[in-house]
Coordinates of C-alpha atoms in Angstrom, one line a residue:
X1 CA 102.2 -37.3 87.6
X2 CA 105.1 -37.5 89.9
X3 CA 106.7 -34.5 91.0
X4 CA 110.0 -35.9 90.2
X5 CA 109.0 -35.4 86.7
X6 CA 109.0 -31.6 86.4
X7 CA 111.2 -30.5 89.8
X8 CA 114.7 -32.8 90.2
X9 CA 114.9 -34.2 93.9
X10 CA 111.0 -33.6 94.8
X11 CA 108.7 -36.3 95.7
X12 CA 105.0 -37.0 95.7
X13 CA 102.0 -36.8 92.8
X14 CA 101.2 -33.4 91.4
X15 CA 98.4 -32.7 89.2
X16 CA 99.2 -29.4 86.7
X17 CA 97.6 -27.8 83.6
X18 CA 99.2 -27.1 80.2
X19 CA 98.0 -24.2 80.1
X20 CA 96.9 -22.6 76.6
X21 CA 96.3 -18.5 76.4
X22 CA 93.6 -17.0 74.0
X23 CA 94.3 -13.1 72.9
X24 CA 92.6 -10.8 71.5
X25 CA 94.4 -8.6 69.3
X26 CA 92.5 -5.6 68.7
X27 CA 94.3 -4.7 65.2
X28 CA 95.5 -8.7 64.2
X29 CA 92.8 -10.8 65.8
X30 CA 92.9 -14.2 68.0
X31 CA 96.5 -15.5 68.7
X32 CA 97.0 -18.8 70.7
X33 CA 100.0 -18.9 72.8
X34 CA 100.6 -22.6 72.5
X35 CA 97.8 -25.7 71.7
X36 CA 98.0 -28.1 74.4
X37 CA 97.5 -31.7 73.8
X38 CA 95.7 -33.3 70.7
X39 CA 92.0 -34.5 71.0
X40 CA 93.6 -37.9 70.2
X41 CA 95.3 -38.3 73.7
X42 CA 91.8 -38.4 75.2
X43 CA 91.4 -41.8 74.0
X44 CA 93.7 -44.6 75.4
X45 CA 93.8 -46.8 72.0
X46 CA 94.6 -43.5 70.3
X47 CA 97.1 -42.5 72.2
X48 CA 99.1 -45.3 72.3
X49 CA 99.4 -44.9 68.4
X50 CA 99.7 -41.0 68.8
X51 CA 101.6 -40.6 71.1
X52 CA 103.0 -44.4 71.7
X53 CA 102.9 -47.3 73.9
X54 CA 102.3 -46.3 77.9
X55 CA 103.2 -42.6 77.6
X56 CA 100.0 -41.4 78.2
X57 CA 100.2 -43.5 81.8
X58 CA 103.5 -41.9 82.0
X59 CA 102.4 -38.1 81.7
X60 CA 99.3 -38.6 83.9
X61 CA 96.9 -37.7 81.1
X62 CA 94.6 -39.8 81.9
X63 CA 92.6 -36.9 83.1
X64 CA 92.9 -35.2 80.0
X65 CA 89.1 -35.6 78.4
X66 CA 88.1 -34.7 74.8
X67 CA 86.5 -31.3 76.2
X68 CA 89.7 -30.5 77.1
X69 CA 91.8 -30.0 73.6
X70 CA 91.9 -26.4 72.5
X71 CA 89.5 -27.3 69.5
X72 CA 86.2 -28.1 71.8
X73 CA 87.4 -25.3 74.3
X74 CA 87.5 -23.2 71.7
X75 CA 84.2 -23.7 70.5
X76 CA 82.7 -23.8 74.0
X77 CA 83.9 -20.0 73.9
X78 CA 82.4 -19.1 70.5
X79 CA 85.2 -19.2 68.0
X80 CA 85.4 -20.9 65.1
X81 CA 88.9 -22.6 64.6
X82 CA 89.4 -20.7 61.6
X83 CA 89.5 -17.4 63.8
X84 CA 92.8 -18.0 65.5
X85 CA 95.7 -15.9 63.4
X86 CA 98.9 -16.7 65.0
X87 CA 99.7 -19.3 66.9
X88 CA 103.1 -18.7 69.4
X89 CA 104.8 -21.7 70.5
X90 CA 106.6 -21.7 73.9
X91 CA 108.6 -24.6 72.4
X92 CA 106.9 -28.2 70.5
X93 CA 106.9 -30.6 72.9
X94 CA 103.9 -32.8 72.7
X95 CA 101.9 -31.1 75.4
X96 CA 102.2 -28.0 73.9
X97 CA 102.3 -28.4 70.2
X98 CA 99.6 -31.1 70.3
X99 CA 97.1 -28.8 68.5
X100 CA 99.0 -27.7 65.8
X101 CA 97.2 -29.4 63.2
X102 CA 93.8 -27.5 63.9
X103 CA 95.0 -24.1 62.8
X104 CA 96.4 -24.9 58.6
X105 CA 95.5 -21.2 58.0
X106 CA 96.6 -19.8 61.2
X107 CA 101.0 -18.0 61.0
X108 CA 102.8 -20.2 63.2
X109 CA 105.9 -18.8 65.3
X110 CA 108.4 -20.4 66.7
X111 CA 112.2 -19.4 67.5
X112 CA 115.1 -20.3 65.5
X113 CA 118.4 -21.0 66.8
X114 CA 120.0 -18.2 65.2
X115 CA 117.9 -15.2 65.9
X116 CA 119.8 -13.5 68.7
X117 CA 117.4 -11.7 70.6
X118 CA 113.7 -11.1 70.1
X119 CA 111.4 -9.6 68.5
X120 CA 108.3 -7.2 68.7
X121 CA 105.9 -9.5 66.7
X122 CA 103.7 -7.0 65.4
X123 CA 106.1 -3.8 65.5
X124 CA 103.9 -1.9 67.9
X125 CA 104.8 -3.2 71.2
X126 CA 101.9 -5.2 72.1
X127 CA 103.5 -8.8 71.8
X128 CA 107.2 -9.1 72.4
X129 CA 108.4 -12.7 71.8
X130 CA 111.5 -13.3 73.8
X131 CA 114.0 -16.3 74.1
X132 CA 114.1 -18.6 77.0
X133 CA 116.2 -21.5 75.7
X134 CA 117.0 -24.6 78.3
X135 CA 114.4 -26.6 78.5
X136 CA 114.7 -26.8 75.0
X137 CA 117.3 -25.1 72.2
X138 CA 114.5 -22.4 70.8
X139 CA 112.5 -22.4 73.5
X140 CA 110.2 -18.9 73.5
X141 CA 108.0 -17.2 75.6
X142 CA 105.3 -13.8 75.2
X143 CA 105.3 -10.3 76.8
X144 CA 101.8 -8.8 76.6
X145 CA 101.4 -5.6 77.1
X146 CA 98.0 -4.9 77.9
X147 CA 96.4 -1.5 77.8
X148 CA 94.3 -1.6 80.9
X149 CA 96.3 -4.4 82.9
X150 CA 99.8 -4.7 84.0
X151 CA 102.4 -6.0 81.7
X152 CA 102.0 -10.0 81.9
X153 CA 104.3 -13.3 80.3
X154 CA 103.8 -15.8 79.6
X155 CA 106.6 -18.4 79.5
X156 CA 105.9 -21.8 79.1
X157 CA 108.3 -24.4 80.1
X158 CA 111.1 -21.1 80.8
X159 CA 110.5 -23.2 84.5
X160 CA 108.2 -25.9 85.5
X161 CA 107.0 -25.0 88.5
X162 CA 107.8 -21.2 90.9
X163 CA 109.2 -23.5 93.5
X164 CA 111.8 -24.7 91.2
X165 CA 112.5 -21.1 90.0
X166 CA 112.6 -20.0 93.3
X167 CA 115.0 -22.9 94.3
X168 CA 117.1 -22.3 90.8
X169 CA 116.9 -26.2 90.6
X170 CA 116.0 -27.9 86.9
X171 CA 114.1 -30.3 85.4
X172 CA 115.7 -33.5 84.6
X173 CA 114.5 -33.0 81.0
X174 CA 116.1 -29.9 80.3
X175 CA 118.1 -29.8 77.3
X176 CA 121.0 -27.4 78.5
X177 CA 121.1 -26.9 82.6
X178 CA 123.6 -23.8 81.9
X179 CA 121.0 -22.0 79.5
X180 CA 118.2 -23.0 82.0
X181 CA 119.9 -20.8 84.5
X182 CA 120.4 -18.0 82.7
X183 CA 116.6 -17.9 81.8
X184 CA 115.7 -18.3 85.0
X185 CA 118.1 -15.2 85.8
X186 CA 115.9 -13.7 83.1
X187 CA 112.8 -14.5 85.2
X188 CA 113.6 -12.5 88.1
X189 CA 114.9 -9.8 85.9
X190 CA 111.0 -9.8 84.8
X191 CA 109.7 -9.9 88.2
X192 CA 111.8 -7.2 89.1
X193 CA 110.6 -5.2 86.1
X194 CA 106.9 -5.2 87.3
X195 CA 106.5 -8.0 84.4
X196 CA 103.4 -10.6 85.9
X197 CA 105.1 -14.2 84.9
X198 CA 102.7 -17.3 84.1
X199 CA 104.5 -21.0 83.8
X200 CA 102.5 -23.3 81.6
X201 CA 102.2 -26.0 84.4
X202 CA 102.2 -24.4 87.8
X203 CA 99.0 -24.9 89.3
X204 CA 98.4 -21.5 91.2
X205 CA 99.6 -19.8 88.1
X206 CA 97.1 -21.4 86.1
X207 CA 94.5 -21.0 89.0
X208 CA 95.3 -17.1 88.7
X209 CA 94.6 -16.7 85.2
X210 CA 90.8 -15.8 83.7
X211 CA 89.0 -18.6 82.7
X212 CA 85.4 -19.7 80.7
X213 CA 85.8 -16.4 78.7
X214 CA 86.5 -13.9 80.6
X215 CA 89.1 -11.4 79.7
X216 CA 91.8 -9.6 81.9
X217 CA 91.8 -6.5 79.5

């Protein structure tokens, strides 16, 4: 897609993930942080209807194969969709919420407007769900801490892309620049905390994360 589209003022094509984390919780079992895109995108007849006319040409998905939706990756790792939990939502824009439907068992969280502040999702420290509004009102992103890794987050659209967080520069889709800013300020407060921070859509992010099931912890 172009570049445009997720850092204001850049130019050029970018190809990016939307990246989907699988956890292991050793007392409350699979959580998803976020569900990427629905299978239906794969298909151009279906998308138009899904998602509607030309927006899958817009976003670039034309990439995006049926192998891809968390359903069939899922699988290919040995779950059954039944075995995800929770599912945590960075925020429910379409490439990120798209796989909602596959988990009617599963508790879904997602932030409210009116919780001020965040909250330790399981009361034992292991998952800290924190607010990141900006890119959208309730947006929401993850601390894991891991027992035998550092601490890691992961934060979904909180930026785009680490150039733009670097450059303290928006998207042009951000919902509220002035909130945007403040969670990038909460960014670097992470990276300053020894707190490893993953963007959904940054390409070396998503290179540096474990893939084809294997597991950081």
């Amino acid at each position: 897609m172009p570049e445009e589209g997720l850092l204001h003022g850049a130019s050029g094509v970018i190809s990016v993930p939307s990246t989907v984390a699988v956890i292991e919780h050793a007392v409350h079992g699979l959580i998803l942080f976020d569900t990427g895109i629905n299978h239906r995108v794969a298909d151009p007849k279906a998308a138009d209807s899904y998602w509607g006319v030309g927006l899958r040409a817009a976003y670039g998905a034309q990439a995006f194969t049926r192998e891809h939706a968390i359903d069939a990756q899922l699988d290919r790792l040995g779950y059954r969709l039944s075995d995800v939990k929770y599912v945590i939502y960075s925020h429910l824009h379409l490439d990120h919420a798209g796989g909602m439907s596959y988990f009617p068992e599963a508790v879904h969280v997602v932030q409210h407007d009116e919780l001020a502040g965040d909250t330790d999702l399981f009361l034992d420290g292991t998952v800290t769900v924190v607010r990141t509004a900006g890119h959208t009102p309730g947006h929401q992103g993850i601390i894991l801490n891991l027992a035998h890794q550092e601490r890691i987050a992961f934060m979904g659209d909180a930026a785009h892309l680490q150039e733009g967080l670097d450059g303290n520069v928006p998207m042009t889709s951000d919902w509220n620049i002035q909130e945007k800013l403040l969670t990038y300020g909460r960014l670097r407060q992470l990276g300053r905390a020894g707190v490893r921070t993953f963007l959904s859509h940054d390409p070396g992010h998503f290179a540096a994360l474990p893939h084809d099931g294997v597991f950081w912890d």
